[in-house]
């Protein structure tokens, strides 16, 4: 080994690569023994990260389509923007030749191992570079650099992400290379070298962004710290000015490099608001606990079981253990920097960079509030501030800042090891130095060892091969494949699961890599509310979603009482709904399906059983899958008419329309470019739109292709869109209208129909002016998990769990707003009762429940609600939605209200509008074939 340590730089680097490769194979054991059939993970995130690789190859190679971000293969028919998802496009791109050569599973495993190896190599090169800059001897620096690389690459915190199957979070290999060139940039002797290093730092920053965008935001914080340090440590203003240009070059390269992300994100952010940063309320659950820094992770083979029982969250990568040996070596390294080492007193200025950087990233891992043993301490962390910043708000997991903490500690530990190995007594006693090397390596291994890592089998039931074979015979166009409806299924993002909350919905992503059909279900990280709510509000699909959860104790009695009505309601429309969606095949996982769902499928859906297979799952349970084929659709009629007050209306409305409310015969366009979802004839045809109020249409697009809009009368109440041949080439076509004019204010949309004395608020005796619009929607976890109070199109609800309330005066002006978490404590119920009683008689009170409000709802609170005219008592109604508009002092039963479990609860006064402007009022659609 000594020959390698004192060999040339190239041979040392080769040795480092070999060493880290061997460690990667050993410390991810038993992955190497199941390399072609398993990946590391627990079956939750790993299928979606493997799906990413498949999607990049499908899109770029099979479909020859460079748009990797907009996908209709999940969330069909509304599609999903993968720019807000952990797509890991760089990993997917690198995987393409590996997929061709080895298949999907080994391609994923090779990329994972390379992430470990390159992480170690990057830190090895970084620490060696720093030691050279500081003027310290090169030979002892080799072992110090090797050990530092091992710390960063194989710390238990990083191995934990591999164990979770979060390969995107394990992809931190480009960070040290970026920092390596940042260091070279700020230490270069001339401007040319500084700019060259800056260009390479920018390149690796972009590479890291395309591997895992969250880590790019961490690097931006690091670069900001380095920029401040450069300004403070520079000797004069000329040096400071020279340093500005390299940092500006990095910023320019980064913006250019992530411009495809920004271009894909911008339209959705402009239309939907900053949903990228929403949903951070559970950051505390994914923050590092102070106690966790003192004990190894639950993956430790000897004490892991004991650690798992400790009183702080430690199951999702939020447990950061750096190790006592690393901590002590890092302290030693910081002290050596402070002293100036042996031959470079100027290293003290580096102390003032690395030590504060280490401290900042450590504090960021602790989240918005510091915790010990799972209990909050009266200490706030900087994460609460950073998470409010644009772009940085996308990270809702404070513990992930550990990647920067580990890098800083690895650097300091490397400095500490170097200082230790340059002590005279070790220099003179080589055997002692060798023994100490073995001891340090052993300590690091013992503290961080995490084998055996959990593995997730990637086998796919053979039945999906039948689906793939049948689909190939029916779809020549690679982008016009059929649709598979899986029962049960689900929709998942970083904060919520709609539908079946089960490992099955993630496995279905892996199954798609075999059958290749579009799916209704899907997985993402961030999404607008509509992307989930379309399925809940859609006919047939909404009832299926409720049935997916029929086995939950609070759902069972309600579903049992309504099942016959569900069957009767859906039987006449099921074939039409499925035909519209383009569904060709349906799979039913029998053991995962509640009996109510199985009965519904048999009684309602027009299916033919193709095959049934039973296999034994990895946990030993039986998994029976039934494959059905849809009955052949009837010949398309010459004209299809869609009324906005009909039972199928929700099926055809995409983004930009107000939600459905009982009794409303029109739907309001709340955007100037609303989307219609239609099954249009491929040969061309026309779409006629009937408006309830004038709306000028400047044009339209069908799946991106321009379509002409013609007014059929001077009143602008009837329009015809001519669909050119070939434009309608998708299972469900997206028609985007371009509505002219500024629109009208939300409250004015229905003002002409308002009584002269204003809108009645139920039977409370209170009224709101004709120019006021008030719409409320409420949903528990299974039906939407939201509370909205749109006043003139502006949501004034706090949005928290429990009762969201608003008080309005007779002019419709907002007097006050409050949220009461009556799920959490009885004190919240008391506070709500006090708030409700505080308003003078006649004050309009609007309320909507989010998620759950029943558990600590008291009689006092129910009585206070009753005093506003409300009758619904949610006690004993777990996760019911409740929306109402009443008035202070109103008689019992006089409020407008709705309470629902299976669907959102809705109440409204005036025009039921969820946007500030209304651009049109759609009454009906007629599709005419040529």
Tab-separated table of C-alpha atoms in Angstrom, residues 28 136 517:
chain	number	residue	atom	x	y	z
A	28	UNK	CA	-23.905	-1.970	-0.015
A	136	UNK	CA	1.452	20.974	3.846
A	517	UNK	CA	-49.318	2.027	-21.405
